[in-house]
Tab-separated table of C-alpha atoms and ligand atoms in Angstrom:
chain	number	residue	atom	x	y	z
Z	7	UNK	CA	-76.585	-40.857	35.340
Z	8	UNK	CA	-74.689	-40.874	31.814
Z	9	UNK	CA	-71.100	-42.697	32.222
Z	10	UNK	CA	-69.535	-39.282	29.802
Z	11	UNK	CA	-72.054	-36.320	30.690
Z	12	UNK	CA	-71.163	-34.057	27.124
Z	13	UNK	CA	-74.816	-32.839	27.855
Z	14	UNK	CA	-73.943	-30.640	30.393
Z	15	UNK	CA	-70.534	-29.261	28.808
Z	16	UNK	CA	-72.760	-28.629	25.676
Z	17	UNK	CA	-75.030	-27.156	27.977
Z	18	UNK	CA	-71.968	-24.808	29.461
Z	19	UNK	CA	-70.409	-23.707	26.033
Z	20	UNK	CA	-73.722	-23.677	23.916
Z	21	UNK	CA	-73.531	-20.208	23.201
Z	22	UNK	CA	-69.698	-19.994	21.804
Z	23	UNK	CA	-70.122	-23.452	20.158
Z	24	UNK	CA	-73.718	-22.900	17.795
Z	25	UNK	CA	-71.492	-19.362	16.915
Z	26	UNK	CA	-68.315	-21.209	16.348
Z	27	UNK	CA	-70.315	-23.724	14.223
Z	28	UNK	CA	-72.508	-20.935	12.709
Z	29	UNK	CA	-69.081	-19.224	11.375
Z	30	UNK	CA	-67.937	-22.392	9.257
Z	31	UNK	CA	-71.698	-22.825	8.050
Z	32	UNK	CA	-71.439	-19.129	7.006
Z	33	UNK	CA	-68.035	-19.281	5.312
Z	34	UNK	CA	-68.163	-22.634	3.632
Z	35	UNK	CA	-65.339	-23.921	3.758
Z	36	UNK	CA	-65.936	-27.091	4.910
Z	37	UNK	CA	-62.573	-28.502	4.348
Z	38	UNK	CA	-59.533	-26.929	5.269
Z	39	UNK	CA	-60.976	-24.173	6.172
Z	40	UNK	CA	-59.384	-21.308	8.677
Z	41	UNK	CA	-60.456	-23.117	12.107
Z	42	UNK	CA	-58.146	-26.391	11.099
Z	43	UNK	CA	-55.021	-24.136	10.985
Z	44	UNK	CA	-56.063	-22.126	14.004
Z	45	UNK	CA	-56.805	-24.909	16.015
Z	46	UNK	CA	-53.173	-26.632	14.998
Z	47	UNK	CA	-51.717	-23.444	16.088
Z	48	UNK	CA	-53.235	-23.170	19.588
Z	49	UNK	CA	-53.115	-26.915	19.955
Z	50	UNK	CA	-49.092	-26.656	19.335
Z	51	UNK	CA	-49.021	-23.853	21.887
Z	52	UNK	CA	-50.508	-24.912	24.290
Z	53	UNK	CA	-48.642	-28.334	24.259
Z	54	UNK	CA	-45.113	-27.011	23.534
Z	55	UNK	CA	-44.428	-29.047	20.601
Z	56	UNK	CA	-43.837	-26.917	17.431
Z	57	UNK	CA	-45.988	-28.279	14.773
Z	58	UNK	CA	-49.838	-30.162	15.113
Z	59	UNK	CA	-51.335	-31.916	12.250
Z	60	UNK	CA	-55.216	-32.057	12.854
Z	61	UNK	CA	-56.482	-35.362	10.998
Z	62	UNK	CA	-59.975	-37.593	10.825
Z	63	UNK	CA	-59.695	-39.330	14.096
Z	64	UNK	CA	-56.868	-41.247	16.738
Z	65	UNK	CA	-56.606	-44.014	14.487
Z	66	UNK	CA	-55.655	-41.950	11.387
Z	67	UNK	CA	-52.723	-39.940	13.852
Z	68	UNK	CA	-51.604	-43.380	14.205
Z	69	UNK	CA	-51.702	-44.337	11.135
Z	70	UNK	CA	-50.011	-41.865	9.553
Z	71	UNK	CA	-47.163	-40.915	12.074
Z	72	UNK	CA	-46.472	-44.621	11.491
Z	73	UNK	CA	-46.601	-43.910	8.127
Z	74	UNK	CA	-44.354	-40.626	8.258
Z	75	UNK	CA	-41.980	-42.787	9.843
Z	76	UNK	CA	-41.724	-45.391	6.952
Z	77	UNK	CA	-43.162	-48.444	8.755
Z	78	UNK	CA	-43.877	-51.269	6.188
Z	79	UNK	CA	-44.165	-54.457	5.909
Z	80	UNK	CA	-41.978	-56.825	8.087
Z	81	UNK	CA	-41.090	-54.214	10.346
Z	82	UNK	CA	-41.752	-54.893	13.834
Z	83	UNK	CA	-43.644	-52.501	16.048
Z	84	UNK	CA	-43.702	-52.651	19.748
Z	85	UNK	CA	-46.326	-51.800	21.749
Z	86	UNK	CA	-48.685	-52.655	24.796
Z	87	UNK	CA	-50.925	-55.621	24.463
Z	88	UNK	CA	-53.637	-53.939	27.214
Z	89	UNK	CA	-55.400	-51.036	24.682
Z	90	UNK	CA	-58.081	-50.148	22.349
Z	91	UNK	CA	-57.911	-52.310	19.299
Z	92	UNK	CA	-56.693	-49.336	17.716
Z	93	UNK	CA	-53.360	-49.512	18.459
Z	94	UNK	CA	-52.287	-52.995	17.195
Z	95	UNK	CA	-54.583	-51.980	14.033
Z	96	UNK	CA	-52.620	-49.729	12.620
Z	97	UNK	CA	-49.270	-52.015	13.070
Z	98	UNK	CA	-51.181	-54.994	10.921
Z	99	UNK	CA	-52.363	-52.243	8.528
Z	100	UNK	CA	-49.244	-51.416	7.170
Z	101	UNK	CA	-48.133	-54.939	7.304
Z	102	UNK	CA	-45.992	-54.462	9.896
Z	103	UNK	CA	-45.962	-57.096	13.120
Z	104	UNK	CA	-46.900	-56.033	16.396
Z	105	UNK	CA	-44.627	-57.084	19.424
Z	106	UNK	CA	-46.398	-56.728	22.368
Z	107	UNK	CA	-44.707	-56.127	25.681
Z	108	UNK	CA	-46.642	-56.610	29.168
Z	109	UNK	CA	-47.930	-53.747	31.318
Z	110	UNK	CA	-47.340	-52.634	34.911
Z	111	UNK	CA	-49.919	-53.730	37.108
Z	112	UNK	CA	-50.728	-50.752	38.809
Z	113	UNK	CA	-50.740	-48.093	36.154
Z	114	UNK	CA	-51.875	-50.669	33.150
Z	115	UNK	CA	-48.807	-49.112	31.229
Z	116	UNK	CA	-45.919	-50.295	29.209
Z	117	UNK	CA	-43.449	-51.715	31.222
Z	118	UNK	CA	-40.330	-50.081	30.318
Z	119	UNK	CA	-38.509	-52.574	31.909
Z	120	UNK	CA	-39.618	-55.555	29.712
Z	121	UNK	CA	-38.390	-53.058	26.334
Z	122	UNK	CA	-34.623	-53.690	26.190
Z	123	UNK	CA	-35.172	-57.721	25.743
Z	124	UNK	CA	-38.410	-57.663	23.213
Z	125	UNK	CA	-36.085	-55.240	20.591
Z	126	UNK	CA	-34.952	-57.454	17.384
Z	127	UNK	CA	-33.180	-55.867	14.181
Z	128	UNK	CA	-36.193	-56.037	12.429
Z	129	UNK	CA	-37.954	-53.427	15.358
Z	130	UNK	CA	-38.779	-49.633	13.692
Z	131	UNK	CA	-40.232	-47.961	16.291
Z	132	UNK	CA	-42.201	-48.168	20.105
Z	133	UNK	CA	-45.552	-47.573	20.367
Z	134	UNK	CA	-46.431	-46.889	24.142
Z	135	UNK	CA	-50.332	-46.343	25.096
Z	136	UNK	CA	-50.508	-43.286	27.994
Z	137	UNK	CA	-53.679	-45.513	29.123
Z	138	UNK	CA	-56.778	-44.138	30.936
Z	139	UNK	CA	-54.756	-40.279	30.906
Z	140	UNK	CA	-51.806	-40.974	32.353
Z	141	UNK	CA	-48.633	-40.728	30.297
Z	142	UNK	CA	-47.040	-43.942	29.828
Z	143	UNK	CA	-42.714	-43.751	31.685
Z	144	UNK	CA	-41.923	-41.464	28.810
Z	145	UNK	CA	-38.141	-41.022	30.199
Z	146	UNK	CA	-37.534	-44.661	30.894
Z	147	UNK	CA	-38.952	-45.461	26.918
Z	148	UNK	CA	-37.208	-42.869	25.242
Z	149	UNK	CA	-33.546	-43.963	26.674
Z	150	UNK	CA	-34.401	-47.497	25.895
Z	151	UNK	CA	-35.170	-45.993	21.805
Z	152	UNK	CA	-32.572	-44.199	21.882
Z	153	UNK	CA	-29.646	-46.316	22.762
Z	154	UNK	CA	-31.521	-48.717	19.642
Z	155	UNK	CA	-32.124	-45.551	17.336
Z	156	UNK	CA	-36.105	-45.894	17.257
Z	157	UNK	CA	-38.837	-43.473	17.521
Z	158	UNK	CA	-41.016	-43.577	19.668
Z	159	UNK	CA	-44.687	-42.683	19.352
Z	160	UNK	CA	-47.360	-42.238	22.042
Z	161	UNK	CA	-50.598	-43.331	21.829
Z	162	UNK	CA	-52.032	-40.057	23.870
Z	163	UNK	CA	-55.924	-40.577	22.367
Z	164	UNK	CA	-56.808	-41.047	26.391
Z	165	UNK	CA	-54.283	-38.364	27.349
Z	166	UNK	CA	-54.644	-34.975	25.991
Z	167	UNK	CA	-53.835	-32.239	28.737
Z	168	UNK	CA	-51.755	-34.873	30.839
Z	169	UNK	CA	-48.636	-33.122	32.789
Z	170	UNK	CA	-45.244	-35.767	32.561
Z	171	UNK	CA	-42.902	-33.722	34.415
Z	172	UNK	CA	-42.538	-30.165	33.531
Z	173	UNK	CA	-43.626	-31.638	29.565
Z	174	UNK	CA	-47.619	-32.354	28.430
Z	175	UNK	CA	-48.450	-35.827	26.844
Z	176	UNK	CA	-48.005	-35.341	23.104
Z	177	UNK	CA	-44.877	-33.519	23.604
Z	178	UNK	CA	-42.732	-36.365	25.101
Z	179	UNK	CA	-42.053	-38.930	22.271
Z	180	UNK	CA	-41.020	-38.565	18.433
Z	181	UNK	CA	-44.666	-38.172	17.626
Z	182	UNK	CA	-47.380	-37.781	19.927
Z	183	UNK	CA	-51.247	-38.635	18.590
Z	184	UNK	CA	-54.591	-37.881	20.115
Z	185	UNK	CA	-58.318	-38.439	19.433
Z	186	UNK	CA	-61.122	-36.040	19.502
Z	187	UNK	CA	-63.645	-38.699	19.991
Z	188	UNK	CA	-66.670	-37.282	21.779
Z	189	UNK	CA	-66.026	-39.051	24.838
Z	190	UNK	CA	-62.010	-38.481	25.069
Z	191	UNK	CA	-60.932	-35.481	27.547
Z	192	UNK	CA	-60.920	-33.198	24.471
Z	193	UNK	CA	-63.668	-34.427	22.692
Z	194	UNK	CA	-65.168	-33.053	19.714
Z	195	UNK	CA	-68.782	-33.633	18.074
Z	196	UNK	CA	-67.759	-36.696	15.821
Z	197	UNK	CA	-64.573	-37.746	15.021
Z	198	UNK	CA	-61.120	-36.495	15.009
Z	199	UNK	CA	-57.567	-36.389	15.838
Z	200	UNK	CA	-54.191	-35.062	15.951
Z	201	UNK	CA	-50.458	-36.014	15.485
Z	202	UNK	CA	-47.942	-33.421	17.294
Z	203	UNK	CA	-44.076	-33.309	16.474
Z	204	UNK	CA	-41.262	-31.535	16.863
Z	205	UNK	CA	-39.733	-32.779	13.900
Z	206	UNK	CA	-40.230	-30.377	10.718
Z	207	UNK	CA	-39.797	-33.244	8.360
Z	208	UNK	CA	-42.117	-35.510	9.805
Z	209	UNK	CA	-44.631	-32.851	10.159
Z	210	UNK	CA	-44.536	-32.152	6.533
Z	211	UNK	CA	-44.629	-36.066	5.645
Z	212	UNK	CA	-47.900	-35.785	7.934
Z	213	UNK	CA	-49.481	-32.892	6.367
Z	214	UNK	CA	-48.991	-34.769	3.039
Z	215	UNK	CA	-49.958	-38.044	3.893
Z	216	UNK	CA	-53.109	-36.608	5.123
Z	217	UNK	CA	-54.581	-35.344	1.619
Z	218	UNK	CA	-53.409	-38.446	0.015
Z	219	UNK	CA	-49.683	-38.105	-0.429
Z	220	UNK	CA	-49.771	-34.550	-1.924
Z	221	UNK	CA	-47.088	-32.257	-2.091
Z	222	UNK	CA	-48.670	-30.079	-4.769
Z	223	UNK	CA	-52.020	-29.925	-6.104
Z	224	UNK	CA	-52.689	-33.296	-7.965
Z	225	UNK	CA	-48.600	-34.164	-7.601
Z	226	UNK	CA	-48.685	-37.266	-5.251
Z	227	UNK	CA	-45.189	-37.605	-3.612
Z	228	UNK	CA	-46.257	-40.603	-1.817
Z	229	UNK	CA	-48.902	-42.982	-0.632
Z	230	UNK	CA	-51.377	-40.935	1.829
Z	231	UNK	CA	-54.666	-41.493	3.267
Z	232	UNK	CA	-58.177	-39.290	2.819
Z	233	UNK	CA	-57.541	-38.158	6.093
Z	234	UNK	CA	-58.185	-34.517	6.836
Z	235	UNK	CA	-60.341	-32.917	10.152
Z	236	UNK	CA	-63.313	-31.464	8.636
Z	237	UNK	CA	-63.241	-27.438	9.779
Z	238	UNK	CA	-66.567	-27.712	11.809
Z	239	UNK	CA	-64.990	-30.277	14.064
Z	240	UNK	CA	-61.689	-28.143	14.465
Z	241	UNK	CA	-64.494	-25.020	14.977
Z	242	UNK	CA	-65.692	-27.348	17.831
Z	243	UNK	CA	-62.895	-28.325	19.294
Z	244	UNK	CA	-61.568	-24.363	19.325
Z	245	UNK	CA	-64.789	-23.292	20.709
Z	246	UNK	CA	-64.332	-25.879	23.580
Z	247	UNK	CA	-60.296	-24.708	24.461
Z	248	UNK	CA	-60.839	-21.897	26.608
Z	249	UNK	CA	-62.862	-24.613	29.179
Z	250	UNK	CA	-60.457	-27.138	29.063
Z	251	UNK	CA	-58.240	-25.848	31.783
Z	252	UNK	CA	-60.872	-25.836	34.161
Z	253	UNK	CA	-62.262	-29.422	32.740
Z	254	UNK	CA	-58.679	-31.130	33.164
Z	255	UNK	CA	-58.441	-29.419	37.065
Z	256	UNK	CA	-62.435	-30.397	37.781
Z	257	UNK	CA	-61.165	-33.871	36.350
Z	258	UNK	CA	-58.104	-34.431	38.432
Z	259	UNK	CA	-60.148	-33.090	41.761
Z	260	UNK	CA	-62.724	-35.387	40.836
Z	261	UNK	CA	-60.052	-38.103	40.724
Z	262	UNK	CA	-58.853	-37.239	43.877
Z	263	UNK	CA	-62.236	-37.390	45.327
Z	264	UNK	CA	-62.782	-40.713	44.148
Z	265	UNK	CA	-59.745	-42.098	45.985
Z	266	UNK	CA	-60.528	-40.488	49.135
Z	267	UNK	CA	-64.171	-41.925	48.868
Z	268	UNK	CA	-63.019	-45.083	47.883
Z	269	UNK	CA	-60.356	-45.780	50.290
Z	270	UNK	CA	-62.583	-44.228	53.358
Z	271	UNK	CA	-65.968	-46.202	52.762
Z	272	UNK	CA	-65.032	-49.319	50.505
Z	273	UNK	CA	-61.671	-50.244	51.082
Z	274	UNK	CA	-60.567	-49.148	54.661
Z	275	UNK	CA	-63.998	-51.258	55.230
Z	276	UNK	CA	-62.169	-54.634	53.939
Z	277	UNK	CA	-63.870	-54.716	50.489
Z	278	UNK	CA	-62.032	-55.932	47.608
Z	279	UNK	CA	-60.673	-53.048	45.396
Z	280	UNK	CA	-57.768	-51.562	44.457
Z	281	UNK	CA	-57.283	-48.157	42.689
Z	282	UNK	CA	-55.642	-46.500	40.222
Z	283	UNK	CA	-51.955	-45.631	40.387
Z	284	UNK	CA	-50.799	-42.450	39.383
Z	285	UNK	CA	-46.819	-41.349	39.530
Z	286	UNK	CA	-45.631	-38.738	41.282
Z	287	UNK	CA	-44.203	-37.087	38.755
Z	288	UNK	CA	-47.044	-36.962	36.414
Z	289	UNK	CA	-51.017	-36.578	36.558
Z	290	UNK	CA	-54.167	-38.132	34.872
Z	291	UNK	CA	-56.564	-36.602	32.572
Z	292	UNK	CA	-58.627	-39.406	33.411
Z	293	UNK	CA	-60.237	-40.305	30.328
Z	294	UNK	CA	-61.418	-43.535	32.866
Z	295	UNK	CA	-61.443	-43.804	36.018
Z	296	UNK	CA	-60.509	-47.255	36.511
Z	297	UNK	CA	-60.591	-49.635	39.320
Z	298	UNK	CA	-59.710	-53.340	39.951
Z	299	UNK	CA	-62.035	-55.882	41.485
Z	300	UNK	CA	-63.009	-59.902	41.835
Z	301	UNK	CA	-66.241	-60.744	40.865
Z	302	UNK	CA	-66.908	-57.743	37.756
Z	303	UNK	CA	-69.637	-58.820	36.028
Z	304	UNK	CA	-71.626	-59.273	39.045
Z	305	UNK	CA	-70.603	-55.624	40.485
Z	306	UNK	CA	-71.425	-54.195	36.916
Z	307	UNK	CA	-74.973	-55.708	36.970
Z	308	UNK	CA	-75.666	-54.630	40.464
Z	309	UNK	CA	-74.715	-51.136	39.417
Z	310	UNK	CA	-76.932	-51.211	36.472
Z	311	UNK	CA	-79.888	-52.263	38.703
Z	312	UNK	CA	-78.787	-49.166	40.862
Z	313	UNK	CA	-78.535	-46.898	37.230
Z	314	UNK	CA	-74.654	-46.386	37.748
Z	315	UNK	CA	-73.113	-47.040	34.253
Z	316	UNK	CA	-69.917	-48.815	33.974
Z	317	UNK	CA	-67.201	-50.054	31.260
Z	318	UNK	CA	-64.354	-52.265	31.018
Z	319	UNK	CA	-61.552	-50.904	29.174
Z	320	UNK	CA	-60.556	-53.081	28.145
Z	321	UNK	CA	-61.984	-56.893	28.402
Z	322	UNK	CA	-59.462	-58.620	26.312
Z	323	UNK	CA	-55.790	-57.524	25.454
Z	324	UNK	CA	-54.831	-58.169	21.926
Z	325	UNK	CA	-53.036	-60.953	22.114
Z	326	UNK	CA	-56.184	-62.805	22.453
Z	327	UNK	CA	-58.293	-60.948	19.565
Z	328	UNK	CA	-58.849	-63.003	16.746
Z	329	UNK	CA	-57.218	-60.820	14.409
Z	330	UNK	CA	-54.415	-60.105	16.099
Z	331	UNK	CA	-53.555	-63.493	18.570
Z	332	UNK	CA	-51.470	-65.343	15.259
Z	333	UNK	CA	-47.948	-66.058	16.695
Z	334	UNK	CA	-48.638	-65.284	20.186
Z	335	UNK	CA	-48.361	-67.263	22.736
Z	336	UNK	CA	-52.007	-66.552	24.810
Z	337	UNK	CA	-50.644	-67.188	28.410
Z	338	UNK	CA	-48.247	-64.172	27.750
Z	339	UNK	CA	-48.177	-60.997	29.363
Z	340	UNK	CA	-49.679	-62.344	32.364
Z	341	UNK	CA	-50.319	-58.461	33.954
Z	342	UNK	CA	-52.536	-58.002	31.207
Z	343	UNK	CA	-54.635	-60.785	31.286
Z	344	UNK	CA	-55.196	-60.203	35.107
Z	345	UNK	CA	-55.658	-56.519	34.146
Z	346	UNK	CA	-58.672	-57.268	31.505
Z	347	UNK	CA	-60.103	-59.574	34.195
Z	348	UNK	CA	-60.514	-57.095	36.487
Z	349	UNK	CA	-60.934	-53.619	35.276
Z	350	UNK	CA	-63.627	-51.509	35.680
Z	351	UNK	CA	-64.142	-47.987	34.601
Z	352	UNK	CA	-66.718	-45.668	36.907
Z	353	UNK	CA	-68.691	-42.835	35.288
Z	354	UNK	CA	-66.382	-39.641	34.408
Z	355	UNK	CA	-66.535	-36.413	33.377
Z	356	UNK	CA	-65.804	-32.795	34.178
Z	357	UNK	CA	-69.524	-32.197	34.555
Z	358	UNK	CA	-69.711	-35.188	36.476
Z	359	UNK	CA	-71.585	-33.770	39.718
Z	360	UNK	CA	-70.041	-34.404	43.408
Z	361	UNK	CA	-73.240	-35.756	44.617
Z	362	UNK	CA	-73.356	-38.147	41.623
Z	363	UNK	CA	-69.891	-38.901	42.637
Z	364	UNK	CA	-71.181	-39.428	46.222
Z	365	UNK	CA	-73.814	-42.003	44.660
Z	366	UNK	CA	-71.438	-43.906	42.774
Z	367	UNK	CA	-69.092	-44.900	45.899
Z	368	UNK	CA	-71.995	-46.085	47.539
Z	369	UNK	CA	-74.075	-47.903	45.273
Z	370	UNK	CA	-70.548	-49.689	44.471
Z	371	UNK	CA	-69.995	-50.186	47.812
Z	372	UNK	CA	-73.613	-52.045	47.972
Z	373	UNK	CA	-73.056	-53.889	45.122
Z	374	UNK	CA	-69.417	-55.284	46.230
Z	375	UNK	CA	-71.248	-56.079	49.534
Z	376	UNK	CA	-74.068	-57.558	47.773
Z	377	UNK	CA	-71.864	-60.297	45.584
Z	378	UNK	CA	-68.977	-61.373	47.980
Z	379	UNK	CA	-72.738	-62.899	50.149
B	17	PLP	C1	-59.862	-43.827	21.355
B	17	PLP	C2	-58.541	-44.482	21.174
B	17	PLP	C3	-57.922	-44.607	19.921
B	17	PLP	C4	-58.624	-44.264	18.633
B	17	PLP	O1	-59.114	-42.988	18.546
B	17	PLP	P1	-60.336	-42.712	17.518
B	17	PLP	O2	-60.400	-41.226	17.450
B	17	PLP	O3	-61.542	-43.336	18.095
B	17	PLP	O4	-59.960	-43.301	16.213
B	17	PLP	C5	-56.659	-45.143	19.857
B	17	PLP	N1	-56.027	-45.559	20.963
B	17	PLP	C6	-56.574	-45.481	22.181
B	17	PLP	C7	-55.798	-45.934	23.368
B	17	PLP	C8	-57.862	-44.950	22.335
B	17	PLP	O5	-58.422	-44.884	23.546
C-alpha cells in the first residue's frame, strides 16, 4: 500500500496527460509558454479570486506574496508554530522575525483567539497555515488584521479545493498560496505553486517578482526571485483539472469513512484515539488524514510490520528547530508540542481503495491493541 497512490491517478488520466505533455514538447516553449497562462486563468475561476500567479513551488508563493507585500527585515510576521518548515522559512528569509502563536487542539490551526495579544507595532502581516486541508478560522483572522491594518496570507499548500463557507481556500485572505507538490491534493509531476489575489497591484508585484523583479524586458523594478512554473508542469496540472472535482468529493467520502470506521471499531472499543476535527462551516481536502494517539512510534512500527505506511506531520513545531528556536521560549505553545507528540497521518488519496481503507482501520486497531499490552 503506497501512503499517496499518484500511480493510479496517473494510471486514470494517462491518456490526456502524455497528450498534454506531448503538446509543450511539440511547441517548445518551455517557459512561459501558453499552458502557464491558461492554467492561471482556470485556476482563478474556479477559485473566485480574480488574478493567479503560477510560480516554482509553495515556498516561492510564500516567498514572494511576502515579498509583494514589502516584508523586510525587522518586521514581524505571525504565524503558527505547528507546520512544514516552510512557513517560518520564508519569514527568516527576508529577515523578518517570526511570531508564533499556538494552535487549537482539535483542528491543529491558528488560534485566532491568541492573535489580538501577540500583535506589536513592528507586526506586517499574519501568516495562518489551513493545516492538513482544512482552512484555518479565516473570518475570526481577518477581523483581528483588520482592526490592526495587516494582511493576511494563507498558507493553503495542504488546502487547494477546500470550501470555507460559501468562499474556497485561496480566496479568503489578502493572498492565498498553494503547492503543486506531487503529493498535495493538486499535485503536479515535480514542483510548483501558486499565489491567488484579488488585489491588482499585488498581482502585478507577483508577476514581477517572479522573473526577477522585471517590469520590462531587462528593466528590473525591484528585487525578484528566478521563480517561474515551467509550462510542462502547468500542462500537468491542466490536464489533471477536469478530475479534481471528483478527487476532492472521493477525498472527503473517504474522510468520512475513516471516522465512521474509526469511531465504530477502535474507539467506541475503548482504544486510545482521537480524530480529526473539522468545522461545520467548512470541509477538508485532506491532504492528511491525521489522528492523535499515546504511544506513536510503537503504533507506526507495528503498522510497518503490517505494510500500512504512516507519517507524522509534523514531529517538531518550529519553535524547537534549530534554526528557528533563537528567542523562543521552548515550553511555549503548549497545544503544539502535545500536537507533534501525537500526530499521525494514515495513508490518503483519492485512489486510495475502500478495501485498503478497510485494512488500515484494522491493522491500526491491532497495532494500538498490540502496544497498550
Ligand atoms: C508543502 C508545504 C509547503 C511548501 O510547498 P512546496 O511546494 O513543497 O515548496 C508550505 N507550507 C505547507 C504547510 C506545506 O504543506
Amino acid at each position: 500500500m503506497h501512503f499517496t497512490d499518484l500511480k493510479s491517478q496517473y494510471t486514470a488520466l494517462k491518456s490526456d496527460i502524455d497528450a498534454a505533455i506531448q503538446r509543450v514538447l511539440d511547441h517548445g516553449q518551455y517557459i512561459m509558454g501558453p499552458e502557464v497562462a491558461q492554467l492561471e486563468a482556470a485556476l482563478a475561476a474556479r477559485t473566485g479570486v480574480a488574478h493567479c500567479v503560477t510560480v516554482s513551488s509553495g515556498t516561492e508563493a510564500l516567498l514572494i506574496a511576502l515579498m509583494a507585500l514589502g516584508i523586510g527585515p525587522g518586521d514581524e510576521v505571525i504565524t503558527s508554530p505547528f507546520t512544514f518548515v516552510a512557513t517560518g522559512e520564508v519569514i527568516a528569509l527576508l529577515g523578518a522575525v517570526p511570531v508564533y502563536v499556538d494552535i487549537e487542539p482539535d483542528t491543529c490551526n491558528l488560534d485566532a483567539r491568541l492573535l489580538e495579544a501577540a500583535i506589536t507595532p513592528r507586526t506586517r502581516a499574519i501568516l495562518p497555515v489551513s493545516l492538513y486541508g482544512q482552512v484555518a478560522d479565516m473570518d475570526a483572522i481577518n477581523a483581528v488584521a483588520a482592526r490592526h491594518g495587516l494582511p493576511v496570507v494563507e498558507d493553503a499548500a495542504q488546502s487547494y479545493g477546500a470550501r470555507y463557507g460559501s468562499r474556497q481556500s485561496c480566496g479568503v485572505s489578502t493572498i492565498g498560496c498553494t503547492s503543486f507538490f506531487p503529493s498535495k491534493p493538486l499535485g503536479c509531476y515535480g514542483d510548483g505553486g501558486a499565489l491567488f489575489t484579488d488585489d491588482a497591484g499585488l498581482a502585478q508585484a507577483a508577476r514581477e517578482i517572479r522573473v526577477h523583479g522585471q517590469s520590462a524586458r531587462y528593466h528590473h523594478t525591484r528585487v525578484g526571485v528566478g521563480g517561474r512554473m515551467d509550462t510542462l508542469q502547468c500542462a500537468v496540472v491542466l490536464a489533471k483539472l477536469p478530475r479534481f472535482d471528483w478527487e476532492l468529493a472521493r477525498r472527503q467520502a473517504l474522510g468520512v469513512r475513516y471516522a465512521a470506521l474509526i469511531q465504530a471499531q477502535l474507539i467506541d472499543a475503548g482504544l486510545p484515539l482521537a480524530l480529526p476535527v473539522v468545522r461545520a462551516d467548512r470541509d477538508c481536502v485532506w491532504a492528511q488524514y491525521t489522528v492523535k494517539l499515546p504511544n506513536r512510534e510503537a503504533v507506526q512500527a507495528a503498522l510497518k510490520a503490517r505494510g500500512i505506511p504512516t507519517a507524522v506531520h509534523y514531529p517538531k513545531p518550529l519553535h524547537l528547530q534549530p534554526a528557528y528556536a533563537a528567542g523562543h521560549d521552548p515550553a511555549a505553545h503548549p497545544h503544539s508540542l502535545a500536537a507533534a507528540a501525537t500526530v499521525m497521518s494514515l495513508p490518503m488519496s483519492a485512489d486510495l481503495s475502500e478495501a485498503d481503507q478497510d485494512r488500515v482501520v484494522a491493522a491500526l486497531g491491532e497495532a494500538l491493541r498490540e502496544t497498550a499490552a
